[in-house]
JSON list of C-alpha atoms in Angstrom, two decimals:
[
{"chain": "N", "resi": 136, "resn": "MET", "atom": "CA", "xyz": [-48.88, 143.66, -26.14]},
{"chain": "N", "resi": 137, "resn": "ALA", "atom": "CA", "xyz": [-46.07, 145.72, -26.68]},
{"chain": "N", "resi": 138, "resn": "LYS", "atom": "CA", "xyz": [-42.39, 144.94, -27.99]},
{"chain": "N", "resi": 139, "resn": "LYS", "atom": "CA", "xyz": [-39.41, 144.84, -25.66]},
{"chain": "N", "resi": 140, "resn": "LEU", "atom": "CA", "xyz": [-36.28, 146.86, -27.66]},
{"chain": "N", "resi": 141, "resn": "VAL", "atom": "CA", "xyz": [-33.52, 145.44, -27.03]},
{"chain": "N", "resi": 142, "resn": "LEU", "atom": "CA", "xyz": [-30.36, 147.86, -27.30]},
{"chain": "N", "resi": 143, "resn": "ALA", "atom": "CA", "xyz": [-27.04, 145.36, -28.94]},
{"chain": "N", "resi": 144, "resn": "VAL", "atom": "CA", "xyz": [-23.99, 147.20, -29.76]},
{"chain": "N", "resi": 145, "resn": "PHE", "atom": "CA", "xyz": [-21.94, 145.22, -32.70]},
{"chain": "N", "resi": 146, "resn": "PHE", "atom": "CA", "xyz": [-18.26, 145.49, -33.36]},
{"chain": "N", "resi": 147, "resn": "GLY", "atom": "CA", "xyz": [-16.64, 143.97, -36.70]},
{"chain": "N", "resi": 148, "resn": "ILE", "atom": "CA", "xyz": [-13.27, 143.99, -37.72]},
{"chain": "N", "resi": 149, "resn": "TYR", "atom": "CA", "xyz": [-12.69, 142.72, -41.52]},
{"chain": "N", "resi": 150, "resn": "ASP", "atom": "CA", "xyz": [-9.66, 141.43, -43.10]},
{"chain": "N", "resi": 151, "resn": "GLY", "atom": "CA", "xyz": [-9.64, 141.44, -46.97]},
{"chain": "N", "resi": 152, "resn": "HIS", "atom": "CA", "xyz": [-7.48, 139.23, -49.07]},
{"chain": "N", "resi": 153, "resn": "GLY", "atom": "CA", "xyz": [-7.84, 138.83, -53.48]},
{"chain": "N", "resi": 154, "resn": "GLY", "atom": "CA", "xyz": [-9.19, 142.45, -53.36]},
{"chain": "N", "resi": 155, "resn": "SER", "atom": "CA", "xyz": [-11.45, 144.66, -51.18]},
{"chain": "N", "resi": 156, "resn": "LYS", "atom": "CA", "xyz": [-15.01, 143.35, -52.76]},
{"chain": "N", "resi": 157, "resn": "ALA", "atom": "CA", "xyz": [-15.12, 140.59, -49.97]},
{"chain": "N", "resi": 158, "resn": "ALA", "atom": "CA", "xyz": [-14.37, 143.11, -46.69]},
{"chain": "N", "resi": 159, "resn": "GLU", "atom": "CA", "xyz": [-16.22, 145.44, -48.37]},
{"chain": "N", "resi": 160, "resn": "PHE", "atom": "CA", "xyz": [-19.52, 143.91, -48.72]},
{"chain": "N", "resi": 161, "resn": "VAL", "atom": "CA", "xyz": [-18.96, 141.87, -44.94]},
{"chain": "N", "resi": 162, "resn": "ALA", "atom": "CA", "xyz": [-18.47, 145.31, -43.75]},
{"chain": "N", "resi": 163, "resn": "GLU", "atom": "CA", "xyz": [-21.73, 146.53, -45.36]},
{"chain": "N", "resi": 164, "resn": "ASN", "atom": "CA", "xyz": [-23.55, 143.62, -44.82]},
{"chain": "N", "resi": 165, "resn": "LEU", "atom": "CA", "xyz": [-22.51, 141.11, -41.96]},
{"chain": "N", "resi": 166, "resn": "HIS", "atom": "CA", "xyz": [-24.00, 143.19, -38.87]},
{"chain": "N", "resi": 167, "resn": "LYS", "atom": "CA", "xyz": [-27.37, 143.95, -41.21]},
{"chain": "N", "resi": 168, "resn": "ASN", "atom": "CA", "xyz": [-27.97, 140.14, -41.13]},
{"chain": "N", "resi": 169, "resn": "MET", "atom": "CA", "xyz": [-27.57, 139.07, -37.39]},
{"chain": "N", "resi": 170, "resn": "PHE", "atom": "CA", "xyz": [-29.54, 142.39, -36.31]},
{"chain": "N", "resi": 171, "resn": "GLN", "atom": "CA", "xyz": [-32.52, 140.59, -38.80]},
{"chain": "N", "resi": 172, "resn": "LYS", "atom": "CA", "xyz": [-31.77, 137.12, -37.59]},
{"chain": "N", "resi": 173, "resn": "LEU", "atom": "CA", "xyz": [-31.30, 138.09, -34.06]},
{"chain": "N", "resi": 174, "resn": "GLU", "atom": "CA", "xyz": [-34.94, 139.92, -33.94]},
{"chain": "N", "resi": 175, "resn": "ASN", "atom": "CA", "xyz": [-37.14, 136.70, -31.40]},
{"chain": "N", "resi": 176, "resn": "ARG", "atom": "CA", "xyz": [-34.44, 135.09, -29.89]},
{"chain": "N", "resi": 177, "resn": "LEU", "atom": "CA", "xyz": [-34.41, 135.22, -26.44]},
{"chain": "N", "resi": 178, "resn": "GLU", "atom": "CA", "xyz": [-31.86, 132.82, -25.92]},
{"chain": "N", "resi": 179, "resn": "ASN", "atom": "CA", "xyz": [-28.09, 132.22, -26.31]},
{"chain": "N", "resi": 180, "resn": "ILE", "atom": "CA", "xyz": [-28.32, 128.83, -27.92]},
{"chain": "N", "resi": 181, "resn": "ALA", "atom": "CA", "xyz": [-31.09, 130.48, -30.38]},
{"chain": "N", "resi": 182, "resn": "LYS", "atom": "CA", "xyz": [-28.65, 133.52, -30.17]},
{"chain": "N", "resi": 183, "resn": "GLN", "atom": "CA", "xyz": [-25.67, 132.15, -31.23]},
{"chain": "N", "resi": 184, "resn": "ASP", "atom": "CA", "xyz": [-27.21, 129.93, -34.05]},
{"chain": "N", "resi": 185, "resn": "ALA", "atom": "CA", "xyz": [-29.01, 133.70, -35.14]},
{"chain": "N", "resi": 186, "resn": "ILE", "atom": "CA", "xyz": [-24.65, 134.45, -35.40]},
{"chain": "N", "resi": 187, "resn": "ARG", "atom": "CA", "xyz": [-23.99, 131.63, -37.03]},
{"chain": "N", "resi": 188, "resn": "GLU", "atom": "CA", "xyz": [-27.34, 132.21, -39.99]},
{"chain": "N", "resi": 189, "resn": "ALA", "atom": "CA", "xyz": [-25.89, 135.71, -39.85]},
{"chain": "N", "resi": 190, "resn": "TYR", "atom": "CA", "xyz": [-22.57, 134.45, -41.09]},
{"chain": "N", "resi": 191, "resn": "LEU", "atom": "CA", "xyz": [-23.29, 132.20, -43.39]},
{"chain": "N", "resi": 192, "resn": "LYS", "atom": "CA", "xyz": [-26.12, 134.00, -45.15]},
{"chain": "N", "resi": 193, "resn": "THR", "atom": "CA", "xyz": [-23.23, 136.65, -45.59]},
{"chain": "N", "resi": 194, "resn": "ASP", "atom": "CA", "xyz": [-20.95, 134.46, -46.70]},
{"chain": "N", "resi": 195, "resn": "LYS", "atom": "CA", "xyz": [-24.41, 132.62, -49.59]},
{"chain": "N", "resi": 196, "resn": "GLU", "atom": "CA", "xyz": [-24.89, 136.61, -50.90]},
{"chain": "N", "resi": 197, "resn": "PHE", "atom": "CA", "xyz": [-21.52, 137.24, -51.80]},
{"chain": "N", "resi": 198, "resn": "LEU", "atom": "CA", "xyz": [-20.76, 133.68, -53.73]},
{"chain": "N", "resi": 199, "resn": "LYS", "atom": "CA", "xyz": [-23.66, 135.16, -55.90]},
{"chain": "N", "resi": 200, "resn": "LEU", "atom": "CA", "xyz": [-21.81, 138.02, -57.23]},
{"chain": "N", "resi": 201, "resn": "GLY", "atom": "CA", "xyz": [-18.99, 136.14, -58.36]},
{"chain": "N", "resi": 202, "resn": "VAL", "atom": "CA", "xyz": [-16.24, 137.47, -57.39]},
{"chain": "N", "resi": 203, "resn": "SER", "atom": "CA", "xyz": [-13.23, 136.11, -55.81]},
{"chain": "N", "resi": 204, "resn": "SER", "atom": "CA", "xyz": [-11.71, 137.28, -53.30]},
{"chain": "N", "resi": 205, "resn": "GLY", "atom": "CA", "xyz": [-12.31, 136.83, -49.54]},
{"chain": "N", "resi": 206, "resn": "ALA", "atom": "CA", "xyz": [-12.19, 137.97, -45.76]},
{"chain": "N", "resi": 207, "resn": "CYS", "atom": "CA", "xyz": [-11.38, 137.22, -42.44]},
{"chain": "N", "resi": 208, "resn": "CYS", "atom": "CA", "xyz": [-13.37, 138.67, -39.56]},
{"chain": "N", "resi": 209, "resn": "VAL", "atom": "CA", "xyz": [-14.09, 138.57, -36.14]},
{"chain": "N", "resi": 210, "resn": "THR", "atom": "CA", "xyz": [-17.41, 140.29, -34.87]},
{"chain": "N", "resi": 211, "resn": "ALA", "atom": "CA", "xyz": [-18.40, 141.27, -31.20]},
{"chain": "N", "resi": 212, "resn": "LEU", "atom": "CA", "xyz": [-22.10, 141.93, -29.77]},
{"chain": "N", "resi": 213, "resn": "VAL", "atom": "CA", "xyz": [-22.43, 143.18, -26.70]},
{"chain": "N", "resi": 214, "resn": "GLU", "atom": "CA", "xyz": [-25.93, 142.45, -25.38]},
{"chain": "N", "resi": 215, "resn": "GLY", "atom": "CA", "xyz": [-26.92, 143.58, -22.29]},
{"chain": "N", "resi": 216, "resn": "LYS", "atom": "CA", "xyz": [-24.13, 141.55, -19.14]},
{"chain": "N", "resi": 217, "resn": "GLU", "atom": "CA", "xyz": [-23.37, 139.13, -22.59]},
{"chain": "N", "resi": 218, "resn": "LEU", "atom": "CA", "xyz": [-21.20, 139.51, -24.87]},
{"chain": "N", "resi": 219, "resn": "PHE", "atom": "CA", "xyz": [-20.62, 137.17, -27.74]},
{"chain": "N", "resi": 220, "resn": "ILE", "atom": "CA", "xyz": [-17.65, 136.72, -29.78]},
{"chain": "N", "resi": 221, "resn": "SER", "atom": "CA", "xyz": [-17.30, 135.96, -33.31]},
{"chain": "N", "resi": 222, "resn": "ASN", "atom": "CA", "xyz": [-14.86, 134.61, -35.83]},
{"chain": "N", "resi": 223, "resn": "VAL", "atom": "CA", "xyz": [-13.56, 133.20, -38.83]},
{"chain": "N", "resi": 224, "resn": "GLY", "atom": "CA", "xyz": [-10.36, 133.33, -40.42]},
{"chain": "N", "resi": 225, "resn": "ASP", "atom": "CA", "xyz": [-7.39, 134.93, -38.06]},
{"chain": "N", "resi": 226, "resn": "CYS", "atom": "CA", "xyz": [-8.70, 138.14, -36.90]},
{"chain": "N", "resi": 227, "resn": "ARG", "atom": "CA", "xyz": [-8.54, 137.71, -33.25]},
{"chain": "N", "resi": 228, "resn": "ALA", "atom": "CA", "xyz": [-10.40, 139.35, -30.09]},
{"chain": "N", "resi": 229, "resn": "VAL", "atom": "CA", "xyz": [-8.74, 139.75, -27.81]},
{"chain": "N", "resi": 230, "resn": "ILE", "atom": "CA", "xyz": [-9.65, 140.24, -23.84]},
{"chain": "N", "resi": 231, "resn": "CYS", "atom": "CA", "xyz": [-8.37, 142.18, -20.69]},
{"chain": "N", "resi": 232, "resn": "ARG", "atom": "CA", "xyz": [-9.49, 140.99, -17.26]},
{"chain": "N", "resi": 233, "resn": "GLY", "atom": "CA", "xyz": [-7.48, 142.49, -14.21]},
{"chain": "N", "resi": 234, "resn": "GLY", "atom": "CA", "xyz": [-5.20, 143.48, -16.35]},
{"chain": "N", "resi": 235, "resn": "TRP", "atom": "CA", "xyz": [-3.58, 140.72, -18.12]},
{"chain": "N", "resi": 236, "resn": "ALA", "atom": "CA", "xyz": [-5.03, 139.86, -21.86]},
{"chain": "N", "resi": 237, "resn": "LYS", "atom": "CA", "xyz": [-6.69, 135.94, -23.11]},
{"chain": "N", "resi": 238, "resn": "ALA", "atom": "CA", "xyz": [-7.84, 135.45, -26.47]},
{"chain": "N", "resi": 239, "resn": "LEU", "atom": "CA", "xyz": [-11.06, 134.64, -26.79]},
{"chain": "N", "resi": 240, "resn": "THR", "atom": "CA", "xyz": [-11.19, 133.51, -30.58]},
{"chain": "N", "resi": 241, "resn": "LYS", "atom": "CA", "xyz": [-9.15, 130.94, -31.67]},
{"chain": "N", "resi": 242, "resn": "ASP", "atom": "CA", "xyz": [-7.29, 131.45, -35.28]},
{"chain": "N", "resi": 243, "resn": "HIS", "atom": "CA", "xyz": [-8.37, 129.37, -38.58]},
{"chain": "N", "resi": 244, "resn": "ARG", "atom": "CA", "xyz": [-5.47, 128.69, -40.27]},
{"chain": "N", "resi": 245, "resn": "ALA", "atom": "CA", "xyz": [-4.54, 125.75, -42.39]},
{"chain": "N", "resi": 246, "resn": "ALA", "atom": "CA", "xyz": [-0.96, 125.37, -40.42]},
{"chain": "N", "resi": 247, "resn": "GLU", "atom": "CA", "xyz": [-3.37, 123.89, -37.20]},
{"chain": "N", "resi": 248, "resn": "VAL", "atom": "CA", "xyz": [-4.17, 120.21, -37.36]},
{"chain": "N", "resi": 249, "resn": "ASP", "atom": "CA", "xyz": [-7.57, 119.86, -36.42]},
{"chain": "N", "resi": 250, "resn": "GLU", "atom": "CA", "xyz": [-8.28, 122.22, -39.27]},
{"chain": "N", "resi": 251, "resn": "ARG", "atom": "CA", "xyz": [-5.64, 120.33, -41.74]},
{"chain": "N", "resi": 252, "resn": "THR", "atom": "CA", "xyz": [-7.93, 117.22, -40.86]},
{"chain": "N", "resi": 253, "resn": "ARG", "atom": "CA", "xyz": [-10.85, 119.24, -41.74]},
{"chain": "N", "resi": 254, "resn": "ILE", "atom": "CA", "xyz": [-10.40, 120.09, -45.11]},
{"chain": "N", "resi": 255, "resn": "GLU", "atom": "CA", "xyz": [-8.00, 116.36, -45.74]},
{"chain": "N", "resi": 256, "resn": "LYS", "atom": "CA", "xyz": [-11.73, 114.22, -44.26]},
{"chain": "N", "resi": 257, "resn": "ASN", "atom": "CA", "xyz": [-13.62, 116.85, -46.83]},
{"chain": "N", "resi": 258, "resn": "GLY", "atom": "CA", "xyz": [-11.64, 116.23, -50.11]},
{"chain": "N", "resi": 259, "resn": "GLY", "atom": "CA", "xyz": [-8.88, 119.00, -49.49]},
{"chain": "N", "resi": 260, "resn": "TYR", "atom": "CA", "xyz": [-5.75, 118.95, -49.13]},
{"chain": "N", "resi": 261, "resn": "VAL", "atom": "CA", "xyz": [-2.94, 121.60, -47.41]},
{"chain": "N", "resi": 262, "resn": "GLU", "atom": "CA", "xyz": [0.48, 122.38, -48.18]},
{"chain": "N", "resi": 263, "resn": "LEU", "atom": "CA", "xyz": [3.50, 124.05, -47.91]},
{"chain": "N", "resi": 264, "resn": "HIS", "atom": "CA", "xyz": [4.21, 126.77, -50.14]},
{"chain": "N", "resi": 265, "resn": "ARG", "atom": "CA", "xyz": [5.86, 130.06, -49.94]},
{"chain": "N", "resi": 266, "resn": "GLY", "atom": "CA", "xyz": [6.55, 129.73, -46.25]},
{"chain": "N", "resi": 267, "resn": "ALA", "atom": "CA", "xyz": [3.28, 128.48, -44.75]},
{"chain": "N", "resi": 268, "resn": "TRP", "atom": "CA", "xyz": [1.37, 125.70, -45.00]},
{"chain": "N", "resi": 269, "resn": "ARG", "atom": "CA", "xyz": [-1.81, 126.47, -47.42]},
{"chain": "N", "resi": 270, "resn": "VAL", "atom": "CA", "xyz": [-5.10, 125.50, -48.96]},
{"chain": "N", "resi": 271, "resn": "HIS", "atom": "CA", "xyz": [-4.72, 123.92, -51.82]},
{"chain": "N", "resi": 272, "resn": "GLY", "atom": "CA", "xyz": [-1.10, 125.63, -51.62]},
{"chain": "N", "resi": 273, "resn": "VAL", "atom": "CA", "xyz": [-3.40, 129.45, -52.42]},
{"chain": "N", "resi": 274, "resn": "LEU", "atom": "CA", "xyz": [-4.67, 130.12, -48.72]},
{"chain": "N", "resi": 275, "resn": "SER", "atom": "CA", "xyz": [-2.90, 130.08, -45.56]},
{"chain": "N", "resi": 276, "resn": "VAL", "atom": "CA", "xyz": [-6.14, 130.51, -43.51]},
{"chain": "N", "resi": 277, "resn": "SER", "atom": "CA", "xyz": [-9.08, 127.63, -43.39]},
{"chain": "N", "resi": 278, "resn": "LYS", "atom": "CA", "xyz": [-12.11, 129.95, -42.58]},
{"chain": "N", "resi": 279, "resn": "SER", "atom": "CA", "xyz": [-13.95, 132.87, -44.21]},
{"chain": "N", "resi": 280, "resn": "ILE", "atom": "CA", "xyz": [-15.98, 134.91, -46.40]},
{"chain": "N", "resi": 281, "resn": "GLY", "atom": "CA", "xyz": [-16.24, 134.51, -49.88]},
{"chain": "N", "resi": 282, "resn": "ASP", "atom": "CA", "xyz": [-13.18, 132.29, -51.48]},
{"chain": "N", "resi": 283, "resn": "ALA", "atom": "CA", "xyz": [-15.42, 130.61, -53.61]},
{"chain": "N", "resi": 284, "resn": "HIS", "atom": "CA", "xyz": [-12.65, 128.37, -55.96]},
{"chain": "N", "resi": 285, "resn": "LEU", "atom": "CA", "xyz": [-11.99, 126.90, -52.01]},
{"chain": "N", "resi": 286, "resn": "ASN", "atom": "CA", "xyz": [-15.56, 127.24, -51.03]},
{"chain": "N", "resi": 287, "resn": "ASP", "atom": "CA", "xyz": [-15.94, 123.74, -50.62]},
{"chain": "N", "resi": 288, "resn": "TRP", "atom": "CA", "xyz": [-12.87, 123.37, -47.20]},
{"chain": "N", "resi": 289, "resn": "VAL", "atom": "CA", "xyz": [-12.66, 127.07, -46.25]},
{"chain": "N", "resi": 290, "resn": "LEU", "atom": "CA", "xyz": [-15.78, 127.85, -43.99]},
{"chain": "N", "resi": 291, "resn": "ALA", "atom": "CA", "xyz": [-17.36, 130.44, -43.65]},
{"chain": "N", "resi": 292, "resn": "GLU", "atom": "CA", "xyz": [-18.41, 129.00, -40.22]},
{"chain": "N", "resi": 293, "resn": "PRO", "atom": "CA", "xyz": [-18.15, 130.95, -37.04]},
{"chain": "N", "resi": 294, "resn": "ASP", "atom": "CA", "xyz": [-16.84, 130.07, -34.06]},
{"chain": "N", "resi": 295, "resn": "THR", "atom": "CA", "xyz": [-18.34, 131.74, -31.62]},
{"chain": "N", "resi": 296, "resn": "ARG", "atom": "CA", "xyz": [-17.76, 132.54, -27.66]},
{"chain": "N", "resi": 297, "resn": "ILE", "atom": "CA", "xyz": [-20.73, 133.99, -24.75]},
{"chain": "N", "resi": 298, "resn": "LEU", "atom": "CA", "xyz": [-19.73, 135.85, -21.74]},
{"chain": "N", "resi": 299, "resn": "ALA", "atom": "CA", "xyz": [-21.38, 137.12, -19.02]},
{"chain": "N", "resi": 300, "resn": "LEU", "atom": "CA", "xyz": [-19.89, 140.54, -19.01]},
{"chain": "N", "resi": 301, "resn": "THR", "atom": "CA", "xyz": [-18.03, 141.07, -15.05]},
{"chain": "N", "resi": 302, "resn": "PRO", "atom": "CA", "xyz": [-16.72, 144.37, -13.88]},
{"chain": "N", "resi": 303, "resn": "ASP", "atom": "CA", "xyz": [-13.62, 142.54, -13.95]},
{"chain": "N", "resi": 304, "resn": "MET", "atom": "CA", "xyz": [-13.51, 143.71, -17.94]},
{"chain": "N", "resi": 305, "resn": "GLU", "atom": "CA", "xyz": [-11.32, 146.70, -19.01]},
{"chain": "N", "resi": 306, "resn": "TYR", "atom": "CA", "xyz": [-10.57, 146.22, -22.41]},
{"chain": "N", "resi": 307, "resn": "LEU", "atom": "CA", "xyz": [-11.86, 144.63, -25.62]},
{"chain": "N", "resi": 308, "resn": "VAL", "atom": "CA", "xyz": [-9.60, 144.42, -28.82]},
{"chain": "N", "resi": 309, "resn": "LEU", "atom": "CA", "xyz": [-10.14, 143.21, -32.40]},
{"chain": "N", "resi": 310, "resn": "ALA", "atom": "CA", "xyz": [-7.58, 143.03, -35.01]},
{"chain": "N", "resi": 311, "resn": "SER", "atom": "CA", "xyz": [-6.42, 141.02, -37.96]},
{"chain": "N", "resi": 312, "resn": "ASP", "atom": "CA", "xyz": [-3.07, 139.25, -38.21]},
{"chain": "N", "resi": 313, "resn": "GLY", "atom": "CA", "xyz": [-1.69, 142.21, -39.52]},
{"chain": "N", "resi": 314, "resn": "LEU", "atom": "CA", "xyz": [-1.97, 143.24, -35.74]},
{"chain": "N", "resi": 315, "resn": "TRP", "atom": "CA", "xyz": [-1.25, 139.97, -33.98]},
{"chain": "N", "resi": 316, "resn": "GLU", "atom": "CA", "xyz": [2.37, 139.52, -36.85]},
{"chain": "N", "resi": 317, "resn": "GLU", "atom": "CA", "xyz": [3.40, 142.62, -34.95]},
{"chain": "N", "resi": 318, "resn": "VAL", "atom": "CA", "xyz": [2.67, 142.54, -31.36]},
{"chain": "N", "resi": 319, "resn": "GLY", "atom": "CA", "xyz": [1.79, 140.34, -28.56]},
{"chain": "N", "resi": 320, "resn": "ASN", "atom": "CA", "xyz": [-1.94, 139.85, -27.20]},
{"chain": "N", "resi": 321, "resn": "GLN", "atom": "CA", "xyz": [-0.51, 141.28, -24.14]},
{"chain": "N", "resi": 322, "resn": "GLU", "atom": "CA", "xyz": [1.01, 143.69, -25.30]},
{"chain": "N", "resi": 323, "resn": "ALA", "atom": "CA", "xyz": [-1.02, 145.06, -27.98]},
{"chain": "N", "resi": 324, "resn": "ILE", "atom": "CA", "xyz": [-3.82, 145.12, -25.07]},
{"chain": "N", "resi": 325, "resn": "ASP", "atom": "CA", "xyz": [-0.93, 147.72, -22.38]},
{"chain": "N", "resi": 326, "resn": "ILE", "atom": "CA", "xyz": [-0.83, 149.49, -25.45]},
{"chain": "N", "resi": 327, "resn": "VAL", "atom": "CA", "xyz": [-4.67, 149.69, -25.88]},
{"chain": "N", "resi": 328, "resn": "LYS", "atom": "CA", "xyz": [-5.07, 150.96, -21.76]},
{"chain": "N", "resi": 329, "resn": "TRP", "atom": "CA", "xyz": [-2.17, 152.84, -21.99]},
{"chain": "N", "resi": 330, "resn": "SER", "atom": "CA", "xyz": [-3.08, 155.08, -24.68]},
{"chain": "N", "resi": 331, "resn": "CYS", "atom": "CA", "xyz": [-7.07, 155.17, -23.06]},
{"chain": "N", "resi": 332, "resn": "LEU", "atom": "CA", "xyz": [-5.41, 156.52, -19.73]},
{"chain": "N", "resi": 333, "resn": "ALA", "atom": "CA", "xyz": [-3.40, 158.93, -21.16]},
{"chain": "N", "resi": 334, "resn": "GLY", "atom": "CA", "xyz": [-6.29, 159.82, -24.02]},
{"chain": "N", "resi": 335, "resn": "LYS", "atom": "CA", "xyz": [-8.04, 160.64, -20.35]},
{"chain": "N", "resi": 336, "resn": "LYS", "atom": "CA", "xyz": [-6.20, 162.98, -19.05]},
{"chain": "N", "resi": 337, "resn": "PRO", "atom": "CA", "xyz": [-7.02, 166.70, -19.07]},
{"chain": "N", "resi": 338, "resn": "GLY", "atom": "CA", "xyz": [-6.83, 168.92, -22.13]},
{"chain": "N", "resi": 339, "resn": "HIS", "atom": "CA", "xyz": [-6.17, 165.88, -23.69]},
{"chain": "N", "resi": 340, "resn": "LYS", "atom": "CA", "xyz": [-8.17, 165.31, -27.37]},
{"chain": "N", "resi": 341, "resn": "GLY", "atom": "CA", "xyz": [-8.55, 162.62, -29.59]},
{"chain": "N", "resi": 342, "resn": "GLU", "atom": "CA", "xyz": [-7.31, 164.33, -32.36]},
{"chain": "N", "resi": 343, "resn": "SER", "atom": "CA", "xyz": [-7.03, 162.17, -36.43]},
{"chain": "N", "resi": 344, "resn": "GLU", "atom": "CA", "xyz": [-4.09, 161.59, -38.24]},
{"chain": "N", "resi": 345, "resn": "THR", "atom": "CA", "xyz": [-3.93, 164.72, -40.41]},
{"chain": "N", "resi": 346, "resn": "GLY", "atom": "CA", "xyz": [-4.14, 166.78, -36.49]},
{"chain": "N", "resi": 347, "resn": "LYS", "atom": "CA", "xyz": [-8.31, 167.12, -36.88]},
{"chain": "N", "resi": 348, "resn": "VAL", "atom": "CA", "xyz": [-9.92, 166.81, -33.53]},
{"chain": "N", "resi": 349, "resn": "ASN", "atom": "CA", "xyz": [-12.69, 164.42, -33.84]},
{"chain": "N", "resi": 350, "resn": "ASP", "atom": "CA", "xyz": [-14.59, 163.76, -30.56]},
{"chain": "N", "resi": 351, "resn": "ASP", "atom": "CA", "xyz": [-17.51, 161.92, -31.88]},
{"chain": "N", "resi": 352, "resn": "GLU", "atom": "CA", "xyz": [-15.74, 159.45, -34.18]},
{"chain": "N", "resi": 353, "resn": "PHE", "atom": "CA", "xyz": [-13.06, 158.70, -31.90]},
{"chain": "N", "resi": 354, "resn": "GLY", "atom": "CA", "xyz": [-13.09, 157.40, -28.35]},
{"chain": "N", "resi": 355, "resn": "CYS", "atom": "CA", "xyz": [-9.66, 157.49, -27.74]},
{"chain": "N", "resi": 356, "resn": "ILE", "atom": "CA", "xyz": [-6.09, 158.10, -29.94]},
{"chain": "N", "resi": 357, "resn": "SER", "atom": "CA", "xyz": [-2.70, 158.61, -28.63]},
{"chain": "N", "resi": 358, "resn": "THR", "atom": "CA", "xyz": [0.65, 158.55, -29.89]},
{"chain": "N", "resi": 359, "resn": "SER", "atom": "CA", "xyz": [2.11, 155.16, -28.54]},
{"chain": "N", "resi": 360, "resn": "PRO", "atom": "CA", "xyz": [4.97, 153.95, -26.52]},
{"chain": "N", "resi": 361, "resn": "SER", "atom": "CA", "xyz": [5.27, 150.75, -29.10]},
{"chain": "N", "resi": 362, "resn": "PRO", "atom": "CA", "xyz": [7.41, 151.06, -32.06]},
{"chain": "N", "resi": 363, "resn": "ARG", "atom": "CA", "xyz": [5.32, 148.96, -33.90]},
{"chain": "N", "resi": 364, "resn": "LEU", "atom": "CA", "xyz": [2.10, 150.16, -33.34]},
{"chain": "N", "resi": 365, "resn": "ARG", "atom": "CA", "xyz": [2.27, 154.27, -33.67]},
{"chain": "N", "resi": 366, "resn": "LYS", "atom": "CA", "xyz": [-1.44, 154.68, -32.72]},
{"chain": "N", "resi": 367, "resn": "VAL", "atom": "CA", "xyz": [-5.11, 153.34, -31.62]},
{"chain": "N", "resi": 368, "resn": "LEU", "atom": "CA", "xyz": [-8.12, 153.58, -32.27]},
{"chain": "N", "resi": 369, "resn": "LEU", "atom": "CA", "xyz": [-11.69, 153.10, -30.26]},
{"chain": "N", "resi": 370, "resn": "VAL", "atom": "CA", "xyz": [-14.09, 153.82, -33.98]},
{"chain": "N", "resi": 371, "resn": "LYS", "atom": "CA", "xyz": [-17.72, 154.85, -34.05]},
{"chain": "N", "resi": 372, "resn": "HIS", "atom": "CA", "xyz": [-19.72, 151.29, -33.36]},
{"chain": "N", "resi": 373, "resn": "LYS", "atom": "CA", "xyz": [-23.27, 150.44, -34.95]},
{"chain": "N", "resi": 374, "resn": "LYS", "atom": "CA", "xyz": [-25.94, 150.48, -32.32]},
{"chain": "N", "resi": 375, "resn": "ARG", "atom": "CA", "xyz": [-29.51, 149.22, -32.96]},
{"chain": "N", "resi": 376, "resn": "SER", "atom": "CA", "xyz": [-32.47, 148.03, -30.88]},
{"chain": "N", "resi": 377, "resn": "TYR", "atom": "CA", "xyz": [-34.66, 145.25, -32.47]}
]
């Protein structure tokens, strides 16, 4: 019996802290682990388990390297008519439906009551340091990949949300806290919408920061109306059939 091929599209944002090693490792390996784990997973609950296993496997593999850095991440897997959104840390996914922004993920921060309670139940503590609540006074996020020195409390266990794709879903924004600390969810969506509409105007082509046109790499790129976010990029995504 011939194996049915399923086309899946993967997007990921990885935000490193304590160095770039964790983010680089996750960018290189998480999608590979996820596609591997998704093989022969047919039901949504099984696919959700596969995503969880991929996050945990990536974390375990990175910890074996003995590097102390960590990374927050948010991923989106589009398979058929379904969207799987997962995250650890404060990278966030925001969707536009009918022109309105809606967060699809929860920020995992030490300041959140439920995260603080979980950490304390496991023998850790959260304290205020340099203006922010931090795990053991060090890390403001309560979930990540890596961070070996806090691995008993800062987990790589992702939250995953499954949505059926519908015609009113217009845009999906994945970004790190570097964006969300500067712009709100609705403003980010408005910027993307404005930029993509501008990119569709006759004669407009995407340009890199050096001014070079690169139609293969960028779906749309344009000057933003926001003084806090000058450009919006839609980068080439990873595709694979399995």
